[in-house]
PDB file of C-alpha atoms and ligand atoms in Angstrom:
ATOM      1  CA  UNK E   1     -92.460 -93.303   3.838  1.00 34.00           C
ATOM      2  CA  UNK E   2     -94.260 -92.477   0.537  1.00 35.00           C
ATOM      3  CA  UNK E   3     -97.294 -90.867   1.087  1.00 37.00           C
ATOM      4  CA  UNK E   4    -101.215 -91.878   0.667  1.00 40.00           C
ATOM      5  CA  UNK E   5    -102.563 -90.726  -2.403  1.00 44.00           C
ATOM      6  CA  UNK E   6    -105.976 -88.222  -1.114  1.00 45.00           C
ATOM      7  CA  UNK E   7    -109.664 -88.974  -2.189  1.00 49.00           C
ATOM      8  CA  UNK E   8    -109.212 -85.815  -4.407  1.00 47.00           C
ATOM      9  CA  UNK E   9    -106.359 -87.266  -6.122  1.00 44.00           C
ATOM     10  CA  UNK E  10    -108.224 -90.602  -6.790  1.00 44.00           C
ATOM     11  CA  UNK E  11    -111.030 -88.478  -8.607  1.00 44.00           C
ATOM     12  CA  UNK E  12    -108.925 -86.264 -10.797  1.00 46.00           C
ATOM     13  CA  UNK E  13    -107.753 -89.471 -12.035  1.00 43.00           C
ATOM     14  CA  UNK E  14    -104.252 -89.414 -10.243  1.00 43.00           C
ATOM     15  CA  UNK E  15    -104.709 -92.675  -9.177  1.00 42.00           C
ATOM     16  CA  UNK E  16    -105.237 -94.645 -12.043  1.00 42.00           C
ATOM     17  CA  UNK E  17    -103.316 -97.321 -12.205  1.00 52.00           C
ATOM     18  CA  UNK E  18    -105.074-101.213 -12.258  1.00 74.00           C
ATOM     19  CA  UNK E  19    -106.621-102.229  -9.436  1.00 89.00           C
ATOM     20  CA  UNK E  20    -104.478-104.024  -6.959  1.00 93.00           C
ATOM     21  CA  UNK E  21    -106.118-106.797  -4.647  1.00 97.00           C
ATOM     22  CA  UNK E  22    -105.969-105.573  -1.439  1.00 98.00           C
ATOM     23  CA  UNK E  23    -106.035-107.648   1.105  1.00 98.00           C
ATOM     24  CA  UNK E  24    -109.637-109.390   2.485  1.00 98.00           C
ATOM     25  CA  UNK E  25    -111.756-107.263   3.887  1.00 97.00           C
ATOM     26  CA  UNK E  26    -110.347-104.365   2.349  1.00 97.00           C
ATOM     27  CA  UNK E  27    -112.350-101.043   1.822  1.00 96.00           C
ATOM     28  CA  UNK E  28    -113.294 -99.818  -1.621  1.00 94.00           C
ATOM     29  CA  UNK E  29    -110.284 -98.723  -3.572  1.00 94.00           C
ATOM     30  CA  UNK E  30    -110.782 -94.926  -2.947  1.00 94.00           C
ATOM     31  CA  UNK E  31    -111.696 -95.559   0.612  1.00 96.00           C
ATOM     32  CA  UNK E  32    -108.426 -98.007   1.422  1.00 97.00           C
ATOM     33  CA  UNK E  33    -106.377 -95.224  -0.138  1.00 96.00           C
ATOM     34  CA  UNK E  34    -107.778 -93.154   2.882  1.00 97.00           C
ATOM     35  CA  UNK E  35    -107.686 -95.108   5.615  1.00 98.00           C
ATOM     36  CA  UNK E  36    -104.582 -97.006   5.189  1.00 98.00           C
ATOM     37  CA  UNK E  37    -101.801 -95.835   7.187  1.00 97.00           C
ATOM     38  CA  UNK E  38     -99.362 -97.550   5.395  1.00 97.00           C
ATOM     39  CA  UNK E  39     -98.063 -99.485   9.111  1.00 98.00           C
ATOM     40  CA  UNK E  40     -97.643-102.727   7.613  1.00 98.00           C
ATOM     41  CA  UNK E  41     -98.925-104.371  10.536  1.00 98.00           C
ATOM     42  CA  UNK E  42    -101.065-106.506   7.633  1.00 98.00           C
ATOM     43  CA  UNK E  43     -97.840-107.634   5.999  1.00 98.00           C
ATOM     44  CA  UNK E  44     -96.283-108.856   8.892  1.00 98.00           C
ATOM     45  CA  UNK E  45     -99.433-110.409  10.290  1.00 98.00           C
ATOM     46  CA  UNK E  46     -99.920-113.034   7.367  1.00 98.00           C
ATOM     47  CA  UNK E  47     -98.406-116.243   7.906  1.00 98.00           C
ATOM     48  CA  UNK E  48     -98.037-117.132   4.579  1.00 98.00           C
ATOM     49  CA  UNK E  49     -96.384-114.215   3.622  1.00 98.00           C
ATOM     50  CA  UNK E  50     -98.348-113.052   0.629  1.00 98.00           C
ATOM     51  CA  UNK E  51     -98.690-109.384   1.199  1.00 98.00           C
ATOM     52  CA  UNK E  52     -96.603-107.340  -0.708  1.00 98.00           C
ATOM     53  CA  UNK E  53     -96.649-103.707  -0.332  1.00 98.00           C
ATOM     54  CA  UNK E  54     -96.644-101.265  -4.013  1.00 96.00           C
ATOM     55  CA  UNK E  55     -94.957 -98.507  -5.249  1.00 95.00           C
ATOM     56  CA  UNK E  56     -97.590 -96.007  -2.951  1.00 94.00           C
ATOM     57  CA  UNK E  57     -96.841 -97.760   0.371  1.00 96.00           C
ATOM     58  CA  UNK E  58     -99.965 -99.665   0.374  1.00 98.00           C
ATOM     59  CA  UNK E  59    -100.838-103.860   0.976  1.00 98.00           C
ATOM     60  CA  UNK E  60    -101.662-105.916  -1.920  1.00 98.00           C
ATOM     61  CA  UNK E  61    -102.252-109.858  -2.439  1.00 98.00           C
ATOM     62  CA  UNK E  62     -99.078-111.325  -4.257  1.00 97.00           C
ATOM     63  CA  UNK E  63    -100.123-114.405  -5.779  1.00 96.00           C
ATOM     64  CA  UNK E  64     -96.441-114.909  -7.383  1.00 95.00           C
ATOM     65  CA  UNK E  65     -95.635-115.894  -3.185  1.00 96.00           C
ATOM     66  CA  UNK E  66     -98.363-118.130  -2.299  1.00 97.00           C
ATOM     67  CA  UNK E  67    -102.362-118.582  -2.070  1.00 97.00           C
ATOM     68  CA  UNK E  68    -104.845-116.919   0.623  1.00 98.00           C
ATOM     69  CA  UNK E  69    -106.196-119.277   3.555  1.00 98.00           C
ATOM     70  CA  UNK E  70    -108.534-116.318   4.357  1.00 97.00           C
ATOM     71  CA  UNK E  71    -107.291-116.951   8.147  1.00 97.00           C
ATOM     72  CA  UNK E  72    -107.850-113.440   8.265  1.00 96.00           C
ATOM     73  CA  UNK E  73    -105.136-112.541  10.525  1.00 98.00           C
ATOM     74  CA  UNK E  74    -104.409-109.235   8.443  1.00 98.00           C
ATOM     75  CA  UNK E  75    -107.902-108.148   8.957  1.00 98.00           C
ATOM     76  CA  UNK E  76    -107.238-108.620  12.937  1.00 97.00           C
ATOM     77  CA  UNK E  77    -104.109-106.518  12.399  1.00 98.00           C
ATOM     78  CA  UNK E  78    -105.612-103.407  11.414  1.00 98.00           C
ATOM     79  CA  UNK E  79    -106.436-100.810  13.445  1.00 97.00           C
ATOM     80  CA  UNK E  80    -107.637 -98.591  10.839  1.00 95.00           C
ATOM     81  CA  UNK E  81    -110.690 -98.978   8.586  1.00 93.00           C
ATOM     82  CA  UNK E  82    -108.545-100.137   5.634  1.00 98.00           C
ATOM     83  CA  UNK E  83    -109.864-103.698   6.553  1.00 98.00           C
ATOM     84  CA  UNK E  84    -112.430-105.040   8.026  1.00 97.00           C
ATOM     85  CA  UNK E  85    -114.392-108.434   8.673  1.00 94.00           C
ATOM     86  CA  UNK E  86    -117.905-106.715   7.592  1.00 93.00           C
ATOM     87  CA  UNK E  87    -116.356-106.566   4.040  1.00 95.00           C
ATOM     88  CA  UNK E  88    -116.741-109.187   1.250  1.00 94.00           C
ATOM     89  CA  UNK E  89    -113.755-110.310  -0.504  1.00 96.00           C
ATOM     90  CA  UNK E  90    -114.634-109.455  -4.384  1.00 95.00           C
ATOM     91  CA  UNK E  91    -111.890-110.573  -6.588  1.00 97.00           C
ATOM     92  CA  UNK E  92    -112.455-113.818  -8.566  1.00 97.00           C
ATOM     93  CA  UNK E  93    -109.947-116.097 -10.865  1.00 97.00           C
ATOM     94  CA  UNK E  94    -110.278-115.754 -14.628  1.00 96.00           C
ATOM     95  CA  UNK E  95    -108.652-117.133 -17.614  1.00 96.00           C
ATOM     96  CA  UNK E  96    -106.508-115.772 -20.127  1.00 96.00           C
ATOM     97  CA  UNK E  97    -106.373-116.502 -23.957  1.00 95.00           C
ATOM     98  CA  UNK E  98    -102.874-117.479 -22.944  1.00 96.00           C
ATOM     99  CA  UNK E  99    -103.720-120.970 -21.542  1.00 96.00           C
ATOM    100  CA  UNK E 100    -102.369-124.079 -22.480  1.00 95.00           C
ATOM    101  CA  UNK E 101    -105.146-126.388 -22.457  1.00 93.00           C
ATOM    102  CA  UNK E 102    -107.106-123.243 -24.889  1.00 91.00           C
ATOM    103  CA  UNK E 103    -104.261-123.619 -27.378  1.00 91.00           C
ATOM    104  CA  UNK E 104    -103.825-127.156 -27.759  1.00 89.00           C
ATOM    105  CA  UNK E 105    -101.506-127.947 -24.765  1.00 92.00           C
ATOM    106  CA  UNK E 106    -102.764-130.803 -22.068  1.00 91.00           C
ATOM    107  CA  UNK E 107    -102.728-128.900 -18.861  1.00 95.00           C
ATOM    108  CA  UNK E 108    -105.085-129.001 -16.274  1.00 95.00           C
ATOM    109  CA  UNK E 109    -102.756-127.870 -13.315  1.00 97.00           C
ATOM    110  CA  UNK E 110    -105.044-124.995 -12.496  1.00 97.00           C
ATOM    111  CA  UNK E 111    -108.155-127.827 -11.988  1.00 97.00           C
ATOM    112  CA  UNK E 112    -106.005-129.997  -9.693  1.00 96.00           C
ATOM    113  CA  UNK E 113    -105.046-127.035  -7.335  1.00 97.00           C
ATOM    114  CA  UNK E 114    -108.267-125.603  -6.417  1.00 98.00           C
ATOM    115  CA  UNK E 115    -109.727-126.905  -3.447  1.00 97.00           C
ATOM    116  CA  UNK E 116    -112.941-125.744  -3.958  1.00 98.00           C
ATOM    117  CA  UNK E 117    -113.593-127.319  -7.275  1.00 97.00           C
ATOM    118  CA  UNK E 118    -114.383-124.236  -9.216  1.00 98.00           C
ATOM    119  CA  UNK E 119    -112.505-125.062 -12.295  1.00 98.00           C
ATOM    120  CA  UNK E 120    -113.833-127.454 -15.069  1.00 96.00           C
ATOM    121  CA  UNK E 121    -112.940-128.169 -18.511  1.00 95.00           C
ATOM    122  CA  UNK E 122    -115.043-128.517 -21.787  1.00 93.00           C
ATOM    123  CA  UNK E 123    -113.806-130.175 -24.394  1.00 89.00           C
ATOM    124  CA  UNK E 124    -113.319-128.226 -28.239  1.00 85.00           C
ATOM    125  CA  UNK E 125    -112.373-129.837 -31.467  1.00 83.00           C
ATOM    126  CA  UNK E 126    -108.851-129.736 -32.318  1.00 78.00           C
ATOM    127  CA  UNK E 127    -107.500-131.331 -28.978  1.00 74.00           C
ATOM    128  CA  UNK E 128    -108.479-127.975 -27.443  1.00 82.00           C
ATOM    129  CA  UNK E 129    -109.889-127.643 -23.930  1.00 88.00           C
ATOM    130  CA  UNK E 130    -111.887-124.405 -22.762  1.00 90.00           C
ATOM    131  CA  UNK E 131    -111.051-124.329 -18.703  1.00 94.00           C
ATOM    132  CA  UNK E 132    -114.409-123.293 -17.202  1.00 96.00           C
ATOM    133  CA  UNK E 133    -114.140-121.142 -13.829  1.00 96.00           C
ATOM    134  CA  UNK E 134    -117.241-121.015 -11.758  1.00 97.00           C
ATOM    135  CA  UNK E 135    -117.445-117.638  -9.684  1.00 94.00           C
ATOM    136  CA  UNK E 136    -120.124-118.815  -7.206  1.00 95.00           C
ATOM    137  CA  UNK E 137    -117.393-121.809  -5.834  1.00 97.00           C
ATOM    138  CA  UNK E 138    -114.431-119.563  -6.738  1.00 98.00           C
ATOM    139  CA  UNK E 139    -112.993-117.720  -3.015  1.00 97.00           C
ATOM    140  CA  UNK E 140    -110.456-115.619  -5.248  1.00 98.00           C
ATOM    141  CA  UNK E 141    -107.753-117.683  -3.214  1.00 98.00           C
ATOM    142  CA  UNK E 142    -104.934-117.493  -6.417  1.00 98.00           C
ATOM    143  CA  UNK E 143    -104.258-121.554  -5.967  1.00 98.00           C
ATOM    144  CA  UNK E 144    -104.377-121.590  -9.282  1.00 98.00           C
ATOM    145  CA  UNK E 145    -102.651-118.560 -10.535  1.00 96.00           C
ATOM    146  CA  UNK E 146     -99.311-119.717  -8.655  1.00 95.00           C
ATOM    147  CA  UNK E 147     -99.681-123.389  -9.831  1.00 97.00           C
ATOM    148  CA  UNK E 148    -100.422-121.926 -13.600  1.00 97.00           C
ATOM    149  CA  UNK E 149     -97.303-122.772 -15.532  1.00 97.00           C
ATOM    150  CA  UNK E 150     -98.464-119.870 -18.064  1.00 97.00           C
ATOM    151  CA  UNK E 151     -99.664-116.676 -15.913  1.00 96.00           C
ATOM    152  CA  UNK E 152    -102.718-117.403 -17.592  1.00 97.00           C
ATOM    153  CA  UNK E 153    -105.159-116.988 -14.593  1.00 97.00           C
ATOM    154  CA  UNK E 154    -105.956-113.287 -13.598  1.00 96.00           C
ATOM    155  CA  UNK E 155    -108.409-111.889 -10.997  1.00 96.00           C
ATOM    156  CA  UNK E 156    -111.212-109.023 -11.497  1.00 95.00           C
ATOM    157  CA  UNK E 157    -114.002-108.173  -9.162  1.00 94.00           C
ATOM    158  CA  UNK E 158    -117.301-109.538  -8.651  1.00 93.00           C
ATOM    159  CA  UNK E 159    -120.065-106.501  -7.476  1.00 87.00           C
ATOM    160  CA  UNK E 160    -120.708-107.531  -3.722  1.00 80.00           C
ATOM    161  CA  UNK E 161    -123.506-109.549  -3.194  1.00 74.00           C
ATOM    162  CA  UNK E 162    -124.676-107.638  -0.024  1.00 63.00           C
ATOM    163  CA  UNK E 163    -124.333-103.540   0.451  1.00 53.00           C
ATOM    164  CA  UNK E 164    -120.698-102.823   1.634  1.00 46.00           C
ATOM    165  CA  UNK E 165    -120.237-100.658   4.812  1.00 46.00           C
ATOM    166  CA  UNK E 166    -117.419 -98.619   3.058  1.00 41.00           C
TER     167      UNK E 166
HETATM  168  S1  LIG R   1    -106.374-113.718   5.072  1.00 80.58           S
HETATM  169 FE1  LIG R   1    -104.559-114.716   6.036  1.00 80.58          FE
HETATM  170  S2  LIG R   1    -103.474-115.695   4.303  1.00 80.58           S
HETATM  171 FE2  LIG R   1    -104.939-114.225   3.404  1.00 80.58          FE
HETATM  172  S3  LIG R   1    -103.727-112.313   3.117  1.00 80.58           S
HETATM  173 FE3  LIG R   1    -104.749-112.151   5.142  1.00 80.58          FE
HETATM  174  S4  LIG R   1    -103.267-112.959   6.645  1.00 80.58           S
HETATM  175 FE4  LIG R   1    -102.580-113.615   4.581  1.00 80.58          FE
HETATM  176  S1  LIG R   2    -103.075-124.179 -15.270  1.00 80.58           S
HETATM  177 FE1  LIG R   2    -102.993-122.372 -16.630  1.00 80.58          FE
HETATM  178  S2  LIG R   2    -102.369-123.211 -18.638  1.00 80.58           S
HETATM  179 FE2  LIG R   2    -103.038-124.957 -17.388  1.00 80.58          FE
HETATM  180  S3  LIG R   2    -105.217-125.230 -17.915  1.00 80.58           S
HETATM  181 FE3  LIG R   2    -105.151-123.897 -16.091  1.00 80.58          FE
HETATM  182  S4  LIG R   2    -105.152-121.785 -16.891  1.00 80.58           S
HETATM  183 FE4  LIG R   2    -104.626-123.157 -18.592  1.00 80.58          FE
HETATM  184  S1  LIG R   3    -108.883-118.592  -7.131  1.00 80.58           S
HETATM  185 FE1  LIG R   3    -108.893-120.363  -5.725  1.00 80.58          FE
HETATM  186  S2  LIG R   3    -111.041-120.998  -5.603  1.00 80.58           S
HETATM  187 FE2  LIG R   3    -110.839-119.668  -7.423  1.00 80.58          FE
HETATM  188  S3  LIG R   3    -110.501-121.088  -9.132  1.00 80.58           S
HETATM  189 FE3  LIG R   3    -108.479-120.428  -8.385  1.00 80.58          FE
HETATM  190  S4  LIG R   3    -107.890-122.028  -6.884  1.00 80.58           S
HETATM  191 FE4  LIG R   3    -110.088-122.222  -7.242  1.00 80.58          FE
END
């Protein structure tokens, strides 16, 4: 089993890699790295199979397998700290220069598969349309980022609207 990078490791900049989404409910990323045990009793718990585990042993979302229902059967799972129900999820959809609908292309795939209506379009000038992403409506789900025919939705986090435990 590889083996959990240390707090001190995280600070000396050891662990430097871009952020992963960890699963909801998940401690702060220098805190998770700590208190995840690497058991995998997250990845088996999710019934839509979307946890993937990385090259260091520990859970991340894969959005390339399917979308979050926040059912939050990992969270149940753990019996660590790693996650927890007191913990917001952060991470929030974005849009990449890469998109169709920005360069010219009618698409508005990402629009149709987001249940909670957080994507809109404004119209440019050249046949162009600027896909608008609202982060109060968006859940960070990744609907859209497996129905994007382009990759061109990523995630990055939000700060947490109310004090995290961790
Ligand atoms: S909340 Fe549910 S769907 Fe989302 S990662 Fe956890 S187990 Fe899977
Ligand atoms: S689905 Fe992808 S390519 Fe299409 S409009 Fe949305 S972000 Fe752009
Ligand atoms: S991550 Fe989910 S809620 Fe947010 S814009 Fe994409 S589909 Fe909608």
């Amino acid at each position: 089993m590889t083996s959990t990078p240390s707090r001190r490791a995280f600070l000396r900049g050891q662990v430097n890699e871009t952020l992963r989404q960890r699963p909801p409910g998940a401690a702060a990323e220098m805190a998770f790295h700590d208190a995840c045990q690497q058991c995998e009793d997250c990845v088996e718990a999710c019934p839509e199979g979307i946890i993937g585990v990385d090259e260091k042993g520990l859970p991340f979302l894969d959005y390339t397998k399917g979308a979050c229902t926040f059912c939050h059967a990992c969270t149940d799972a753990c019996s660590y700290d790693a996650l927890s129900p007191e913990r917001e999820f952060l991470w929030r959809g974005a849009v990449e220069p890469s998109c169709l609908s920005m360069n010219g292309v009618n698409c508005r795939t990402c629009e149709d598969h987001c249940d909670e209506r957080a994507i809109g379009f404004q119209l440019q000038t050249g046949g162009r349309a600027q896909p608008v992403l609202d982060e109060d409506l968006c859940n960070g789900c990744g609907g859209c980022s497996l129905a994007c025919p382009v990759g061109a939705i990523s995630f990055k986090q939000i700060k947490p609207k109310t004090e995290a435990r961790s």
